């Protein structure tokens, strides 16, 4: 496809970004829809292409650690510690913004989300552009984040050029930490870097697990990440049977355990460890969303700490359908 740029076309993608265009870019978490942060017209294109409310702040992506001090200020010591430990990587720090970050990036907030992505192409692109890139996930507002270049092409009907960096190795969005307070930080969005890892690193800091409701985190909306057909979660064969009673046999089942009664062509064996599961989750949800089936049923993974980011994404993808089914499924 002509709008897909190969890894040796980084310079071309950089030129497009420098001239104010929006480009789909690979990161280790999910693909982003990127624009030069210093160009308000370019950044506004992201909001209109995604159909995203303009007061939802964007994350900015940087290539080197010294850019942290340029785009944020009043940075607590523990935030440097987090950056040194986990960057480049799937961790976003929310910090007080410097004057170099315009209101068009932050939705008018005085804070900015910053991360250094751990993807060789993203890093060389950032270096070639010479400025940070604002990039939300490259999906329409409320839909599943893309983890392959062709997902981005499909999402925007080929209208947006995409730099192809292969499959994202993490597969779910970054962990977001509010690091605006000197001695307390809180996790605003779960990701592959866990609360446990953060607490282990920051022994003298109060690390809270709570989502701060005053901050606008679109990933904290209840119905984020949803496929377009009904998508429900089940815990056991009885619950699955009730879903089959409603939608019939034509459902895609994403499960870790073989389901004895299910028809083989609709069964997707999901990885048994949380990292590989996360890497495949959105891709399999997209495949199931595009199949001829009527609905998607996802078997709930273990309810343990290791799985909490994956469970968070599955809960959001299934919240609406599970709520709609609450009558027939739960009341009988
Ligand atoms: O892994 C990721 O974080 C991906 C890749 C492309 O980097 N990006 C991503 O962006 O997931 P997005 O826009 O889909 O989600 C970023 C989240 C949003 O929920 C946004 O509200 C929140 O970060 N956010 C950004 N800036 C913020 C700020 N200043 N305060 C609070 N939340 C912020
Ligand atoms: Mg998103």
mmCIF file of N, CA, C and O and ligand atoms in Angstrom, residues 25-34 46 50 52 55-61 89-97 105-107 109-117 133-139 141 145-146 170 172-178 180 188-189 212 214-221 224-225 313, ligand 1:
data_model
loop_
_atom_site.group_PDB
_atom_site.id
_atom_site.type_symbol
_atom_site.label_atom_id
_atom_site.label_comp_id
_atom_site.label_asym_id
_atom_site.label_seq_id
_atom_site.Cartn_x
_atom_site.Cartn_y
_atom_site.Cartn_z
ATOM 1 N N UNK A 25 2.809 6.509 13.520
ATOM 2 C CA UNK A 25 4.177 6.078 13.866
ATOM 3 C C UNK A 25 4.146 4.860 14.805
ATOM 4 O O UNK A 25 3.264 4.733 15.649
ATOM 5 N N UNK A 26 5.150 3.979 14.638
ATOM 6 C CA UNK A 26 5.200 2.827 15.531
ATOM 7 C C UNK A 26 5.800 3.212 16.883
ATOM 8 O O UNK A 26 6.664 4.087 16.951
ATOM 9 N N UNK A 27 5.302 2.622 17.946
ATOM 10 C CA UNK A 27 6.007 2.666 19.234
ATOM 11 C C UNK A 27 5.951 1.243 19.786
ATOM 12 O O UNK A 27 5.311 0.377 19.180
ATOM 13 N N UNK A 28 6.589 0.998 20.923
ATOM 14 C CA UNK A 28 6.541 -0.359 21.469
ATOM 15 C C UNK A 28 5.183 -0.693 22.080
ATOM 16 O O UNK A 28 4.833 -1.855 22.241
ATOM 17 N N UNK A 29 4.373 0.339 22.405
ATOM 18 C CA UNK A 29 3.069 0.075 23.033
ATOM 19 C C UNK A 29 2.013 -0.120 21.950
ATOM 20 O O UNK A 29 1.536 -1.233 21.740
ATOM 21 N N UNK A 30 1.646 0.967 21.284
ATOM 22 C CA UNK A 30 0.670 0.928 20.187
ATOM 23 C C UNK A 30 1.122 1.971 19.158
ATOM 24 O O UNK A 30 2.004 2.786 19.448
ATOM 25 N N UNK A 31 0.534 1.949 17.966
ATOM 26 C CA UNK A 31 0.859 2.986 16.975
ATOM 27 C C UNK A 31 0.270 4.325 17.420
ATOM 28 O O UNK A 31 -0.811 4.386 18.004
ATOM 29 N N UNK A 32 1.004 5.408 17.144
ATOM 30 C CA UNK A 32 0.540 6.740 17.485
ATOM 31 C C UNK A 32 0.200 7.546 16.237
ATOM 32 O O UNK A 32 0.657 7.231 15.127
ATOM 33 N N UNK A 33 -0.622 8.567 16.412
ATOM 34 C CA UNK A 33 -0.963 9.494 15.325
ATOM 35 C C UNK A 33 -0.208 10.779 15.645
ATOM 36 O O UNK A 33 -0.613 11.532 16.521
ATOM 37 N N UNK A 34 0.918 11.001 14.936
ATOM 38 C CA UNK A 34 1.885 11.994 15.398
ATOM 39 C C UNK A 34 1.844 13.310 14.636
ATOM 40 O O UNK A 34 1.547 13.354 13.442
ATOM 41 N N UNK A 46 -4.760 16.237 14.445
ATOM 42 C CA UNK A 46 -4.879 14.969 15.192
ATOM 43 C C UNK A 46 -6.276 14.866 15.801
ATOM 44 O O UNK A 46 -6.945 13.839 15.701
ATOM 45 N N UNK A 50 -9.031 12.062 14.559
ATOM 46 C CA UNK A 50 -9.444 11.053 15.546
ATOM 47 C C UNK A 50 -10.880 11.243 16.017
ATOM 48 O O UNK A 50 -11.427 10.379 16.684
ATOM 49 N N UNK A 52 -11.549 13.380 18.314
ATOM 50 C CA UNK A 52 -11.300 13.410 19.757
ATOM 51 C C UNK A 52 -11.657 14.776 20.325
ATOM 52 O O UNK A 52 -11.339 15.808 19.719
ATOM 53 N N UNK A 55 -10.391 18.989 24.445
ATOM 54 C CA UNK A 55 -9.830 19.202 25.789
ATOM 55 C C UNK A 55 -9.166 17.940 26.344
ATOM 56 O O UNK A 55 -8.764 17.903 27.503
ATOM 57 N N UNK A 56 -9.019 16.902 25.520
ATOM 58 C CA UNK A 56 -8.306 15.696 25.973
ATOM 59 C C UNK A 56 -6.823 15.857 25.660
ATOM 60 O O UNK A 56 -6.449 15.898 24.486
ATOM 61 N N UNK A 57 -5.977 15.917 26.684
ATOM 62 C CA UNK A 57 -4.562 16.204 26.441
ATOM 63 C C UNK A 57 -3.846 15.081 25.701
ATOM 64 O O UNK A 57 -4.228 13.921 25.796
ATOM 65 N N UNK A 58 -2.792 15.457 24.951
ATOM 66 C CA UNK A 58 -1.979 14.490 24.209
ATOM 67 C C UNK A 58 -0.669 14.223 24.942
ATOM 68 O O UNK A 58 -0.166 15.097 25.651
ATOM 69 N N UNK A 59 -0.104 13.049 24.720
ATOM 70 C CA UNK A 59 1.232 12.729 25.240
ATOM 71 C C UNK A 59 2.271 13.270 24.257
ATOM 72 O O UNK A 59 2.063 13.185 23.043
ATOM 73 N N UNK A 60 3.367 13.826 24.769
ATOM 74 C CA UNK A 60 4.455 14.173 23.855
ATOM 75 C C UNK A 60 5.579 13.137 23.986
ATOM 76 O O UNK A 60 5.835 12.610 25.071
ATOM 77 N N UNK A 61 6.196 12.858 22.848
ATOM 78 C CA UNK A 61 7.241 11.827 22.782
ATOM 79 C C UNK A 61 8.580 12.502 22.550
ATOM 80 O O UNK A 61 8.706 13.334 21.641
ATOM 81 N N UNK A 89 10.785 3.542 27.195
ATOM 82 C CA UNK A 89 9.882 2.466 27.587
ATOM 83 C C UNK A 89 8.461 2.936 27.811
ATOM 84 O O UNK A 89 8.166 4.129 27.701
ATOM 85 N N UNK A 90 7.583 1.974 28.165
ATOM 86 C CA UNK A 90 6.135 2.239 28.189
ATOM 87 C C UNK A 90 5.650 2.939 29.461
ATOM 88 O O UNK A 90 4.760 2.445 30.160
ATOM 89 N N UNK A 91 6.263 4.076 29.765
ATOM 90 C CA UNK A 91 5.894 4.840 30.960
ATOM 91 C C UNK A 91 5.738 6.310 30.588
ATOM 92 O O UNK A 91 6.641 6.916 30.012
ATOM 93 N N UNK A 92 4.576 6.884 30.919
ATOM 94 C CA UNK A 92 4.322 8.304 30.659
ATOM 95 C C UNK A 92 4.293 9.044 31.990
ATOM 96 O O UNK A 92 3.613 8.613 32.928
ATOM 97 N N UNK A 93 5.047 10.137 32.064
ATOM 98 C CA UNK A 93 5.059 10.962 33.283
ATOM 99 C C UNK A 93 4.240 12.216 33.030
ATOM 100 O O UNK A 93 4.493 12.940 32.061
ATOM 101 N N UNK A 94 3.273 12.494 33.890
ATOM 102 C CA UNK A 94 2.530 13.752 33.812
ATOM 103 C C UNK A 94 3.217 14.739 34.747
ATOM 104 O O UNK A 94 3.383 14.474 35.939
ATOM 105 N N UNK A 95 3.673 15.850 34.171
ATOM 106 C CA UNK A 95 4.466 16.850 34.896
ATOM 107 C C UNK A 95 3.963 18.255 34.575
ATOM 108 O O UNK A 95 3.239 18.446 33.584
ATOM 109 N N UNK A 96 4.395 19.232 35.365
ATOM 110 C CA UNK A 96 4.072 20.615 35.045
ATOM 111 C C UNK A 96 4.739 20.952 33.710
ATOM 112 O O UNK A 96 5.917 20.634 33.506
ATOM 113 N N UNK A 97 3.995 21.584 32.792
ATOM 114 C CA UNK A 97 4.560 21.836 31.466
ATOM 115 C C UNK A 97 5.405 23.111 31.452
ATOM 116 O O UNK A 97 5.177 24.011 32.258
ATOM 117 N N UNK A 105 -1.650 21.316 22.844
ATOM 118 C CA UNK A 105 -1.228 19.937 23.112
ATOM 119 C C UNK A 105 -1.904 19.396 24.375
ATOM 120 O O UNK A 105 -2.284 18.225 24.448
ATOM 121 N N UNK A 106 -2.054 20.247 25.377
ATOM 122 C CA UNK A 106 -2.472 19.774 26.705
ATOM 123 C C UNK A 106 -3.962 19.980 26.976
ATOM 124 O O UNK A 106 -4.404 19.756 28.111
ATOM 125 N N UNK A 107 -4.709 20.400 25.981
ATOM 126 C CA UNK A 107 -6.123 20.663 26.201
ATOM 127 C C UNK A 107 -6.335 21.766 27.216
ATOM 128 O O UNK A 107 -7.312 21.748 27.966
ATOM 129 N N UNK A 109 -4.574 22.301 29.869
ATOM 130 C CA UNK A 109 -4.079 22.004 31.225
ATOM 131 C C UNK A 109 -2.656 22.523 31.399
ATOM 132 O O UNK A 109 -1.911 22.698 30.437
ATOM 133 N N UNK A 110 -2.259 22.724 32.672
ATOM 134 C CA UNK A 110 -0.909 23.222 32.952
ATOM 135 C C UNK A 110 0.100 22.079 33.055
ATOM 136 O O UNK A 110 1.284 22.301 33.302
ATOM 137 N N UNK A 111 -0.370 20.848 32.861
ATOM 138 C CA UNK A 111 0.540 19.690 32.932
ATOM 139 C C UNK A 111 0.674 19.071 31.552
ATOM 140 O O UNK A 111 -0.160 19.280 30.670
ATOM 141 N N UNK A 112 1.742 18.260 31.390
ATOM 142 C CA UNK A 112 1.946 17.572 30.111
ATOM 143 C C UNK A 112 2.373 16.117 30.372
ATOM 144 O O UNK A 112 3.146 15.857 31.298
ATOM 145 N N UNK A 113 1.865 15.219 29.567
ATOM 146 C CA UNK A 113 2.307 13.818 29.625
ATOM 147 C C UNK A 113 3.499 13.645 28.698
ATOM 148 O O UNK A 113 3.443 14.051 27.540
ATOM 149 N N UNK A 114 4.596 13.061 29.218
ATOM 150 C CA UNK A 114 5.831 12.898 28.420
ATOM 151 C C UNK A 114 6.310 11.452 28.496
ATOM 152 O O UNK A 114 6.306 10.856 29.574
ATOM 153 N N UNK A 115 6.733 10.925 27.339
ATOM 154 C CA UNK A 115 7.433 9.639 27.397
ATOM 155 C C UNK A 115 8.452 9.508 26.287
ATOM 156 O O UNK A 115 8.370 10.199 25.272
ATOM 157 N N UNK A 116 9.430 8.624 26.508
ATOM 158 C CA UNK A 116 10.423 8.305 25.492
ATOM 159 C C UNK A 116 10.139 6.879 25.030
ATOM 160 O O UNK A 116 10.314 5.934 25.810
ATOM 161 N N UNK A 117 9.649 6.717 23.797
ATOM 162 C CA UNK A 117 9.244 5.383 23.358
ATOM 163 C C UNK A 117 10.432 4.463 23.098
ATOM 164 O O UNK A 117 11.499 4.926 22.670
ATOM 165 N N UNK A 133 7.174 14.890 19.345
ATOM 166 C CA UNK A 133 5.936 14.641 18.596
ATOM 167 C C UNK A 133 4.801 14.366 19.568
ATOM 168 O O UNK A 133 4.943 13.554 20.491
ATOM 169 N N UNK A 134 3.695 15.065 19.361
ATOM 170 C CA UNK A 134 2.485 14.756 20.119
ATOM 171 C C UNK A 134 1.837 13.574 19.422
ATOM 172 O O UNK A 134 1.715 13.580 18.196
ATOM 173 N N UNK A 135 1.463 12.564 20.183
ATOM 174 C CA UNK A 135 0.831 11.403 19.543
ATOM 175 C C UNK A 135 -0.079 10.648 20.495
ATOM 176 O O UNK A 135 0.394 10.045 21.448
ATOM 177 N N UNK A 136 -1.375 10.685 20.215
ATOM 178 C CA UNK A 136 -2.282 9.762 20.892
ATOM 179 C C UNK A 136 -2.258 8.442 20.135
ATOM 180 O O UNK A 136 -1.642 8.354 19.069
ATOM 181 N N UNK A 137 -2.915 7.433 20.633
ATOM 182 C CA UNK A 137 -3.024 6.185 19.888
ATOM 183 C C UNK A 137 -3.747 6.465 18.559
ATOM 184 O O UNK A 137 -4.642 7.310 18.503
ATOM 185 N N UNK A 138 -3.329 5.739 17.513
ATOM 186 C CA UNK A 138 -3.794 6.065 16.153
ATOM 187 C C UNK A 138 -5.098 5.352 15.809
ATOM 188 O O UNK A 138 -5.190 4.620 14.825
ATOM 189 N N UNK A 139 -6.099 5.573 16.634
ATOM 190 C CA UNK A 139 -7.425 4.994 16.408
ATOM 191 C C UNK A 139 -8.467 6.096 16.520
ATOM 192 O O UNK A 139 -8.197 7.138 17.126
ATOM 193 N N UNK A 141 -11.567 7.910 18.136
ATOM 194 C CA UNK A 141 -11.878 8.087 19.556
ATOM 195 C C UNK A 141 -12.794 6.954 20.048
ATOM 196 O O UNK A 141 -13.830 6.672 19.433
ATOM 197 N N UNK A 145 -6.900 0.497 20.133
ATOM 198 C CA UNK A 145 -5.613 1.022 19.659
ATOM 199 C C UNK A 145 -4.990 0.066 18.643
ATOM 200 O O UNK A 145 -5.121 -1.147 18.754
ATOM 201 N N UNK A 146 -4.276 0.625 17.627
ATOM 202 C CA UNK A 146 -3.662 -0.212 16.597
ATOM 203 C C UNK A 146 -2.291 -0.744 17.019
ATOM 204 O O UNK A 146 -1.501 -0.013 17.618
ATOM 205 N N UNK A 170 4.787 -4.443 23.029
ATOM 206 C CA UNK A 170 4.040 -4.437 24.306
ATOM 207 C C UNK A 170 2.545 -4.650 24.028
ATOM 208 O O UNK A 170 1.904 -5.494 24.661
ATOM 209 N N UNK A 172 -0.238 -2.905 24.586
ATOM 210 C CA UNK A 172 -1.231 -2.054 25.264
ATOM 211 C C UNK A 172 -0.550 -0.726 25.614
ATOM 212 O O UNK A 172 0.685 -0.650 25.682
ATOM 213 N N UNK A 173 -1.351 0.300 25.860
ATOM 214 C CA UNK A 173 -0.836 1.648 26.049
ATOM 215 C C UNK A 173 0.013 1.754 27.322
ATOM 216 O O UNK A 173 -0.129 0.972 28.259
ATOM 217 N N UNK A 174 0.854 2.814 27.342
ATOM 218 C CA UNK A 174 1.805 3.003 28.442
ATOM 219 C C UNK A 174 1.128 3.195 29.802
ATOM 220 O O UNK A 174 -0.007 3.660 29.888
ATOM 221 N N UNK A 175 1.863 2.864 30.841
ATOM 222 C CA UNK A 175 1.468 3.203 32.216
ATOM 223 C C UNK A 175 1.594 4.716 32.359
ATOM 224 O O UNK A 175 2.607 5.295 31.946
ATOM 225 N N UNK A 176 0.570 5.386 32.912
ATOM 226 C CA UNK A 176 0.659 6.848 33.107
ATOM 227 C C UNK A 176 0.736 7.153 34.598
ATOM 228 O O UNK A 176 -0.087 6.668 35.387
ATOM 229 N N UNK A 177 1.741 7.965 34.960
ATOM 230 C CA UNK A 177 1.926 8.346 36.359
ATOM 231 C C UNK A 177 1.810 9.855 36.517
ATOM 232 O O UNK A 177 2.469 10.617 35.803
ATOM 233 N N UNK A 178 0.978 10.287 37.443
ATOM 234 C CA UNK A 178 0.917 11.701 37.806
ATOM 235 C C UNK A 178 2.114 11.987 38.714
ATOM 236 O O UNK A 178 2.160 11.519 39.846
ATOM 237 N N UNK A 180 3.241 15.147 39.449
ATOM 238 C CA UNK A 180 3.238 16.602 39.668
ATOM 239 C C UNK A 180 3.425 16.964 41.141
ATOM 240 O O UNK A 180 3.614 18.133 41.456
ATOM 241 N N UNK A 188 -2.315 6.828 36.873
ATOM 242 C CA UNK A 188 -3.546 7.285 36.218
ATOM 243 C C UNK A 188 -4.063 6.256 35.223
ATOM 244 O O UNK A 188 -5.243 6.223 34.927
ATOM 245 N N UNK A 189 -3.144 5.473 34.653
ATOM 246 C CA UNK A 189 -3.562 4.404 33.725
ATOM 247 C C UNK A 189 -2.590 3.246 33.896
ATOM 248 O O UNK A 189 -1.384 3.452 33.929
ATOM 249 N N UNK A 212 -6.856 9.602 39.485
ATOM 250 C CA UNK A 212 -7.249 10.934 39.926
ATOM 251 C C UNK A 212 -8.361 11.464 39.027
ATOM 252 O O UNK A 212 -8.150 11.761 37.864
ATOM 253 N N UNK A 214 -9.866 14.167 38.764
ATOM 254 C CA UNK A 214 -9.861 15.540 38.274
ATOM 255 C C UNK A 214 -9.020 15.684 37.002
ATOM 256 O O UNK A 214 -9.103 16.660 36.305
ATOM 257 N N UNK A 215 -8.195 14.680 36.719
ATOM 258 C CA UNK A 215 -7.389 14.736 35.507
ATOM 259 C C UNK A 215 -8.148 14.098 34.359
ATOM 260 O O UNK A 215 -8.857 13.113 34.537
ATOM 261 N N UNK A 216 -7.959 14.651 33.151
ATOM 262 C CA UNK A 216 -8.703 14.094 32.029
ATOM 263 C C UNK A 216 -7.892 12.999 31.345
ATOM 264 O O UNK A 216 -7.006 13.265 30.560
ATOM 265 N N UNK A 217 -8.183 11.767 31.682
ATOM 266 C CA UNK A 217 -7.507 10.646 31.059
ATOM 267 C C UNK A 217 -8.544 9.876 30.261
ATOM 268 O O UNK A 217 -9.394 9.207 30.817
ATOM 269 N N UNK A 218 -8.465 9.989 28.929
ATOM 270 C CA UNK A 218 -9.522 9.365 28.139
ATOM 271 C C UNK A 218 -9.523 7.855 28.334
ATOM 272 O O UNK A 218 -10.550 7.214 28.255
ATOM 273 N N UNK A 219 -8.336 7.289 28.624
ATOM 274 C CA UNK A 219 -8.271 5.851 28.892
ATOM 275 C C UNK A 219 -9.037 5.468 30.141
ATOM 276 O O UNK A 219 -9.250 4.287 30.405
ATOM 277 N N UNK A 220 -9.452 6.446 30.946
ATOM 278 C CA UNK A 220 -10.198 6.105 32.152
ATOM 279 C C UNK A 220 -11.701 6.161 31.909
ATOM 280 O O UNK A 220 -12.487 5.883 32.794
ATOM 281 N N UNK A 221 -12.114 6.557 30.698
ATOM 282 C CA UNK A 221 -13.542 6.495 30.402
ATOM 283 C C UNK A 221 -13.969 5.031 30.447
ATOM 284 O O UNK A 221 -13.250 4.152 30.025
ATOM 285 N N UNK A 224 -13.981 2.899 26.925
ATOM 286 C CA UNK A 224 -12.905 3.062 25.956
ATOM 287 C C UNK A 224 -12.532 1.706 25.359
ATOM 288 O O UNK A 224 -12.889 0.672 25.884
ATOM 289 N N UNK A 225 -11.792 1.732 24.250
ATOM 290 C CA UNK A 225 -11.203 0.526 23.654
ATOM 291 C C UNK A 225 -12.221 -0.489 23.164
ATOM 292 O O UNK A 225 -11.970 -1.676 23.200
ATOM 293 N N UNK A 313 -8.051 -3.426 30.324
ATOM 294 C CA UNK A 313 -8.418 -3.219 28.919
ATOM 295 C C UNK A 313 -9.605 -4.098 28.530
ATOM 296 O O UNK A 313 -10.494 -3.668 27.788
HETATM 297 O O1 LIG B 1 1.406 4.084 24.930
HETATM 298 C C1 LIG B 1 0.928 5.203 24.806
HETATM 299 O O2 LIG B 1 0.821 5.995 25.752
HETATM 300 C C2 LIG B 1 0.423 5.597 23.405
HETATM 301 C C3 LIG B 1 1.633 5.719 22.480
HETATM 302 C C4 LIG B 1 1.252 6.201 21.104
HETATM 303 O O3 LIG B 1 2.595 6.538 23.071
HETATM 304 N N1 LIG B 1 -0.291 6.819 23.461
HETATM 305 C C5 LIG B 1 -1.525 6.899 24.013
HETATM 306 O O4 LIG B 1 -2.067 8.168 23.887
HETATM 307 O O5 LIG B 1 -2.101 5.977 24.549
HETATM 308 P P1 LIG B 1 -3.597 8.466 24.170
HETATM 309 O O6 LIG B 1 -3.798 9.893 23.834
HETATM 310 O O7 LIG B 1 -4.446 7.483 23.449
HETATM 311 O O8 LIG B 1 -3.691 8.287 25.678
HETATM 312 C C6 LIG B 1 -2.951 9.175 26.466
HETATM 313 C C7 LIG B 1 -3.629 9.392 27.748
HETATM 314 C C8 LIG B 1 -4.967 10.042 27.548
HETATM 315 O O9 LIG B 1 -5.897 9.282 28.266
HETATM 316 C C9 LIG B 1 -4.770 11.417 28.094
HETATM 317 O O10 LIG B 1 -5.949 11.895 28.666
HETATM 318 C C10 LIG B 1 -3.672 11.201 29.115
HETATM 319 O O11 LIG B 1 -2.841 10.279 28.526
HETATM 320 N N2 LIG B 1 -2.936 12.426 29.354
HETATM 321 C C11 LIG B 1 -2.161 13.093 28.477
HETATM 322 N N3 LIG B 1 -1.698 14.232 29.029
HETATM 323 C C12 LIG B 1 -2.194 14.291 30.289
HETATM 324 C C13 LIG B 1 -2.112 15.221 31.340
HETATM 325 N N4 LIG B 1 -1.435 16.346 31.222
HETATM 326 N N5 LIG B 1 -2.770 14.944 32.481
HETATM 327 C C14 LIG B 1 -3.473 13.805 32.605
HETATM 328 N N6 LIG B 1 -3.592 12.892 31.630
HETATM 329 C C15 LIG B 1 -2.979 13.125 30.485
#
